Amino acid sequence: MDVAKVFENNKQWIKEKLTNNPNYFNELGIGQNPELLFIGCSDSRVTAEELMGLGPGEVFVHRNIANMVISIDLNVMSVVNYAVDHLKVNHVVVCGHYECGGVKAAMQSADLGILNPWLRNIRDVYRIHKNELNAISDENKKYNRLVELNVQEQCVNLIKTATVQKASRDRGLIVHGWVFDVNTGKLVDLKIDFDNILKNIMEIYHLD
Ligand code: CO
């Protein structure tokens, strides 16, 4: 890859933006007011804004391996706190994707060093949903289902936080679980039952 090409592309991009709106960057410089926090996988095939048809300023983004929301990860927790409490987003999305290398790696019998504790959280998702997953004989279908269940469990992890509980109660914030199908480009809404999960979670994880 010729890195110089990136800077050429950037010049071209600026030109296109200014052709459509001469004030584009002046407006961008004023500040951001995103309505959506997107937590996705770092996979290079999964773009955040592009696949949703959104542009700069419209979505606050956090990405890590396998779109995980781990309660002791200062990085993701800071992003959630800042986006919800300060930027006041009302939609938080966990977006997984089929063919996720992180999810596949998590189920292999291999010592992956520093990745072990990170991916262990996906094995925990498998353990919780073992009966459903073990009933699927097709390996690919099983991985796809694990991708979906992982998204669902990361949504549950979000709902366990005081930040989300408070914003949900005070102004109706909603958590969404989506999956990006890299084979078709389609964004799939898993339609997780936010209200029901919230209700069940509150019995044990009520913080605010
Ligand atoms: Co991935």
mmCIF file of C-alpha atoms and ligand atoms in Angstrom:
data_model
loop_
_atom_site.group_PDB
_atom_site.id
_atom_site.type_symbol
_atom_site.label_atom_id
_atom_site.label_comp_id
_atom_site.label_asym_id
_atom_site.label_seq_id
_atom_site.Cartn_x
_atom_site.Cartn_y
_atom_site.Cartn_z
ATOM 1 C CA MET A 1 0.000 0.000 0.000
ATOM 2 C CA ASP A 2 1.295 3.422 -0.965
ATOM 3 C CA VAL A 3 0.600 5.631 2.038
ATOM 4 C CA ALA A 4 1.144 8.756 -0.087
ATOM 5 C CA LYS A 5 -2.072 7.750 -1.889
ATOM 6 C CA VAL A 6 -3.979 8.325 1.366
ATOM 7 C CA PHE A 7 -2.995 11.983 1.324
ATOM 8 C CA GLU A 8 -3.953 12.258 -2.330
ATOM 9 C CA ASN A 9 -7.350 10.728 -1.468
ATOM 10 C CA ASN A 10 -7.725 13.202 1.375
ATOM 11 C CA LYS A 11 -7.188 16.161 -0.975
ATOM 12 C CA GLN A 12 -9.794 14.741 -3.326
ATOM 13 C CA TRP A 13 -12.236 14.208 -0.433
ATOM 14 C CA ILE A 14 -11.846 17.814 0.762
ATOM 15 C CA LYS A 15 -12.512 19.018 -2.794
ATOM 16 C CA GLU A 16 -15.694 16.936 -3.073
ATOM 17 C CA LYS A 17 -17.003 18.104 0.301
ATOM 18 C CA LEU A 18 -16.363 21.767 -0.517
ATOM 19 C CA THR A 19 -17.996 21.416 -3.926
ATOM 20 C CA ASN A 20 -21.204 20.255 -2.246
ATOM 21 C CA ASN A 21 -20.999 22.743 0.611
ATOM 22 C CA PRO A 22 -18.343 25.490 0.732
ATOM 23 C CA ASN A 23 -18.905 25.845 4.505
ATOM 24 C CA TYR A 24 -18.610 22.101 5.215
ATOM 25 C CA PHE A 25 -15.463 22.244 7.363
ATOM 26 C CA ASN A 26 -16.412 25.501 9.066
ATOM 27 C CA GLU A 27 -19.618 23.805 10.190
ATOM 28 C CA LEU A 28 -17.732 20.645 11.223
ATOM 29 C CA GLY A 29 -15.336 22.752 13.285
ATOM 30 C CA ILE A 30 -18.134 24.205 15.416
ATOM 31 C CA GLY A 31 -18.802 20.962 17.293
ATOM 32 C CA GLN A 32 -20.469 17.578 17.240
ATOM 33 C CA ASN A 33 -24.018 16.546 18.010
ATOM 34 C CA PRO A 34 -24.215 12.818 17.233
ATOM 35 C CA GLU A 35 -27.468 11.037 18.077
ATOM 36 C CA LEU A 36 -26.028 7.550 17.985
ATOM 37 C CA LEU A 37 -23.204 5.676 19.700
ATOM 38 C CA PHE A 38 -21.929 2.818 17.552
ATOM 39 C CA ILE A 39 -19.907 0.029 19.187
ATOM 40 C CA GLY A 40 -18.551 -2.197 16.431
ATOM 41 C CA CYS A 41 -15.785 -4.670 15.617
ATOM 42 C CA SER A 42 -12.345 -3.430 14.521
ATOM 43 C CA ASP A 43 -12.598 -5.683 11.435
ATOM 44 C CA SER A 44 -11.483 -3.700 8.377
ATOM 45 C CA ARG A 45 -14.571 -4.785 6.415
ATOM 46 C CA VAL A 46 -16.979 -3.221 8.887
ATOM 47 C CA THR A 47 -17.150 0.528 8.460
ATOM 48 C CA ALA A 48 -19.239 2.529 10.872
ATOM 49 C CA GLU A 49 -20.550 5.639 9.119
ATOM 50 C CA GLU A 50 -20.312 4.352 5.547
ATOM 51 C CA LEU A 51 -22.568 1.307 5.925
ATOM 52 C CA MET A 52 -25.216 3.466 7.606
ATOM 53 C CA GLY A 53 -25.007 6.245 5.032
ATOM 54 C CA LEU A 54 -23.981 8.721 7.734
ATOM 55 C CA GLY A 55 -21.171 11.240 7.685
ATOM 56 C CA PRO A 56 -18.754 13.035 10.007
ATOM 57 C CA GLY A 57 -20.473 14.447 13.094
ATOM 58 C CA GLU A 58 -23.403 12.040 13.001
ATOM 59 C CA VAL A 59 -22.177 9.014 14.930
ATOM 60 C CA PHE A 60 -19.893 8.535 17.933
ATOM 61 C CA VAL A 61 -17.816 5.421 17.327
ATOM 62 C CA HIS A 62 -16.025 2.850 19.436
ATOM 63 C CA ARG A 63 -14.508 -0.254 17.931
ATOM 64 C CA ASN A 64 -12.627 -3.195 19.411
ATOM 65 C CA ILE A 65 -12.105 -6.870 18.643
ATOM 66 C CA ALA A 66 -15.559 -8.536 18.471
ATOM 67 C CA ASN A 67 -17.496 -5.432 19.648
ATOM 68 C CA MET A 68 -17.215 -6.235 23.329
ATOM 69 C CA VAL A 69 -18.652 -4.261 26.245
ATOM 70 C CA ILE A 70 -16.590 -5.358 29.230
ATOM 71 C CA SER A 71 -17.301 -3.704 32.567
ATOM 72 C CA ILE A 72 -13.640 -3.276 33.553
ATOM 73 C CA ASP A 73 -12.521 -1.991 30.134
ATOM 74 C CA LEU A 74 -11.866 1.667 30.908
ATOM 75 C CA ASN A 75 -11.825 2.454 27.188
ATOM 76 C CA VAL A 76 -15.338 1.286 26.257
ATOM 77 C CA MET A 77 -16.791 2.420 29.589
ATOM 78 C CA SER A 78 -15.377 5.938 29.108
ATOM 79 C CA VAL A 79 -16.833 6.074 25.602
ATOM 80 C CA VAL A 80 -20.290 4.997 26.857
ATOM 81 C CA ASN A 81 -20.145 7.500 29.695
ATOM 82 C CA TYR A 82 -19.044 10.398 27.477
ATOM 83 C CA ALA A 83 -21.493 9.644 24.657
ATOM 84 C CA VAL A 84 -24.498 9.128 26.935
ATOM 85 C CA ASP A 85 -23.888 11.620 29.773
ATOM 86 C CA HIS A 86 -22.191 14.434 27.846
ATOM 87 C CA LEU A 87 -23.175 14.127 24.172
ATOM 88 C CA LYS A 88 -26.638 12.893 25.221
ATOM 89 C CA VAL A 89 -27.039 10.238 22.533
ATOM 90 C CA ASN A 90 -30.381 8.449 22.809
ATOM 91 C CA HIS A 91 -29.415 5.375 20.786
ATOM 92 C CA VAL A 92 -26.585 2.996 21.651
ATOM 93 C CA VAL A 93 -25.853 0.312 19.062
ATOM 94 C CA VAL A 94 -23.785 -2.831 19.443
ATOM 95 C CA CYS A 95 -23.038 -3.963 15.902
ATOM 96 C CA GLY A 96 -21.455 -7.360 15.344
ATOM 97 C CA HIS A 97 -20.753 -8.957 11.983
ATOM 98 C CA TYR A 98 -20.880 -12.404 10.447
ATOM 99 C CA GLU A 99 -17.486 -14.000 9.686
ATOM 100 C CA CYS A 100 -16.086 -12.300 12.810
ATOM 101 C CA GLY A 101 -12.512 -13.533 13.302
ATOM 102 C CA GLY A 102 -12.651 -12.643 16.996
ATOM 103 C CA VAL A 103 -15.679 -14.857 17.583
ATOM 104 C CA LYS A 104 -14.086 -17.727 15.619
ATOM 105 C CA ALA A 105 -10.774 -17.360 17.453
ATOM 106 C CA ALA A 106 -12.561 -17.428 20.796
ATOM 107 C CA MET A 107 -13.812 -20.953 20.134
ATOM 108 C CA GLN A 108 -10.449 -22.421 19.067
ATOM 109 C CA SER A 109 -8.334 -24.544 21.391
ATOM 110 C CA ALA A 110 -5.278 -22.325 21.160
ATOM 111 C CA ASP A 111 -3.256 -20.140 23.501
ATOM 112 C CA LEU A 112 -3.572 -16.684 21.940
ATOM 113 C CA GLY A 113 -1.568 -14.815 24.582
ATOM 114 C CA ILE A 114 -2.954 -11.408 25.529
ATOM 115 C CA LEU A 115 -6.056 -12.166 23.455
ATOM 116 C CA ASN A 116 -7.034 -14.990 25.874
ATOM 117 C CA PRO A 117 -8.662 -12.804 28.566
ATOM 118 C CA TRP A 118 -10.379 -10.642 25.945
ATOM 119 C CA LEU A 119 -11.828 -13.548 23.976
ATOM 120 C CA ARG A 120 -12.707 -15.438 27.174
ATOM 121 C CA ASN A 121 -15.752 -13.169 27.395
ATOM 122 C CA ILE A 122 -17.040 -14.742 24.156
ATOM 123 C CA ARG A 123 -16.588 -18.231 25.590
ATOM 124 C CA ASP A 124 -18.762 -17.028 28.476
ATOM 125 C CA VAL A 125 -21.460 -16.099 25.932
ATOM 126 C CA TYR A 126 -21.154 -19.620 24.501
ATOM 127 C CA ARG A 127 -21.481 -21.129 27.984
ATOM 128 C CA ILE A 128 -24.654 -19.140 28.720
ATOM 129 C CA HIS A 129 -26.231 -20.262 25.412
ATOM 130 C CA LYS A 130 -24.589 -23.708 25.187
ATOM 131 C CA ASN A 131 -27.799 -25.692 24.721
ATOM 132 C CA GLU A 132 -29.021 -23.603 21.791
ATOM 133 C CA LEU A 133 -25.589 -23.491 20.112
ATOM 134 C CA ASN A 134 -24.791 -27.174 20.546
ATOM 135 C CA ALA A 135 -28.086 -28.042 18.846
ATOM 136 C CA ILE A 136 -26.843 -26.390 15.605
ATOM 137 C CA SER A 137 -24.893 -28.958 13.559
ATOM 138 C CA ASP A 138 -23.754 -26.676 10.729
ATOM 139 C CA GLU A 139 -20.507 -25.062 11.980
ATOM 140 C CA ASN A 140 -20.976 -21.858 9.999
ATOM 141 C CA LYS A 141 -24.560 -21.411 11.198
ATOM 142 C CA LYS A 142 -23.374 -22.016 14.742
ATOM 143 C CA TYR A 143 -20.715 -19.274 14.460
ATOM 144 C CA ASN A 144 -23.263 -16.893 12.941
ATOM 145 C CA ARG A 145 -25.626 -17.559 15.829
ATOM 146 C CA LEU A 146 -22.790 -17.014 18.314
ATOM 147 C CA VAL A 147 -22.104 -13.661 16.616
ATOM 148 C CA GLU A 148 -25.760 -12.717 17.206
ATOM 149 C CA LEU A 149 -25.830 -13.976 20.797
ATOM 150 C CA ASN A 150 -22.581 -12.127 21.499
ATOM 151 C CA VAL A 151 -24.201 -8.885 20.313
ATOM 152 C CA GLN A 152 -27.193 -9.610 22.542
ATOM 153 C CA GLU A 153 -25.011 -10.242 25.604
ATOM 154 C CA GLN A 154 -22.992 -7.055 24.979
ATOM 155 C CA CYS A 155 -26.321 -5.178 24.900
ATOM 156 C CA VAL A 156 -27.120 -6.794 28.257
ATOM 157 C CA ASN A 157 -23.714 -5.606 29.534
ATOM 158 C CA LEU A 158 -24.619 -2.061 28.488
ATOM 159 C CA ILE A 159 -27.941 -2.295 30.288
ATOM 160 C CA LYS A 160 -26.065 -3.339 33.445
ATOM 161 C CA THR A 161 -24.358 0.078 33.601
ATOM 162 C CA ALA A 162 -25.672 2.927 35.751
ATOM 163 C CA THR A 163 -25.132 5.312 32.820
ATOM 164 C CA VAL A 164 -27.551 3.442 30.536
ATOM 165 C CA GLN A 165 -30.083 2.724 33.300
ATOM 166 C CA LYS A 166 -30.225 6.417 34.243
ATOM 167 C CA ALA A 167 -30.478 7.716 30.644
ATOM 168 C CA SER A 168 -33.120 5.127 29.856
ATOM 169 C CA ARG A 169 -35.217 6.222 32.828
ATOM 170 C CA ASP A 170 -34.648 9.975 32.399
ATOM 171 C CA ARG A 171 -34.976 10.400 28.652
ATOM 172 C CA GLY A 172 -35.816 7.075 27.018
ATOM 173 C CA LEU A 173 -32.392 5.987 25.749
ATOM 174 C CA ILE A 174 -32.582 2.696 23.836
ATOM 175 C CA VAL A 175 -29.944 -0.007 23.270
ATOM 176 C CA HIS A 176 -29.980 -1.741 19.866
ATOM 177 C CA GLY A 177 -28.345 -4.985 18.710
ATOM 178 C CA TRP A 178 -27.426 -5.171 15.027
ATOM 179 C CA VAL A 179 -25.355 -7.484 12.822
ATOM 180 C CA PHE A 180 -23.600 -6.490 9.607
ATOM 181 C CA ASP A 181 -23.594 -9.238 6.986
ATOM 182 C CA VAL A 182 -20.258 -8.867 5.204
ATOM 183 C CA ASN A 183 -21.450 -11.294 2.502
ATOM 184 C CA THR A 184 -24.354 -9.094 1.393
ATOM 185 C CA GLY A 185 -23.679 -5.671 2.940
ATOM 186 C CA LYS A 186 -26.991 -5.892 4.769
ATOM 187 C CA LEU A 187 -27.483 -4.485 8.241
ATOM 188 C CA VAL A 188 -29.712 -6.799 10.310
ATOM 189 C CA ASP A 189 -31.645 -5.538 13.340
ATOM 190 C CA LEU A 190 -31.724 -8.352 15.909
ATOM 191 C CA LYS A 191 -34.659 -6.553 17.530
ATOM 192 C CA ILE A 192 -33.453 -7.253 21.036
ATOM 193 C CA ASP A 193 -36.239 -6.720 23.542
ATOM 194 C CA PHE A 194 -34.693 -3.738 25.367
ATOM 195 C CA ASP A 195 -37.580 -3.146 27.794
ATOM 196 C CA ASN A 196 -37.794 -6.794 28.760
ATOM 197 C CA ILE A 197 -34.019 -7.182 29.227
ATOM 198 C CA LEU A 198 -33.978 -3.986 31.293
ATOM 199 C CA LYS A 199 -36.785 -5.302 33.470
ATOM 200 C CA ASN A 200 -35.055 -8.645 34.055
ATOM 201 C CA ILE A 201 -31.645 -7.064 34.614
ATOM 202 C CA MET A 202 -32.950 -4.655 37.240
ATOM 203 C CA GLU A 203 -33.714 -7.481 39.669
ATOM 204 C CA ILE A 204 -29.987 -8.030 40.212
ATOM 205 C CA TYR A 205 -28.125 -5.156 38.518
ATOM 206 C CA HIS A 206 -30.224 -2.169 39.580
ATOM 207 C CA LEU A 207 -27.721 0.680 40.056
ATOM 208 C CA ASP A 208 -29.712 3.815 39.376
HETATM 209 CO CO CO B 1 -15.048 -9.032 13.994
#
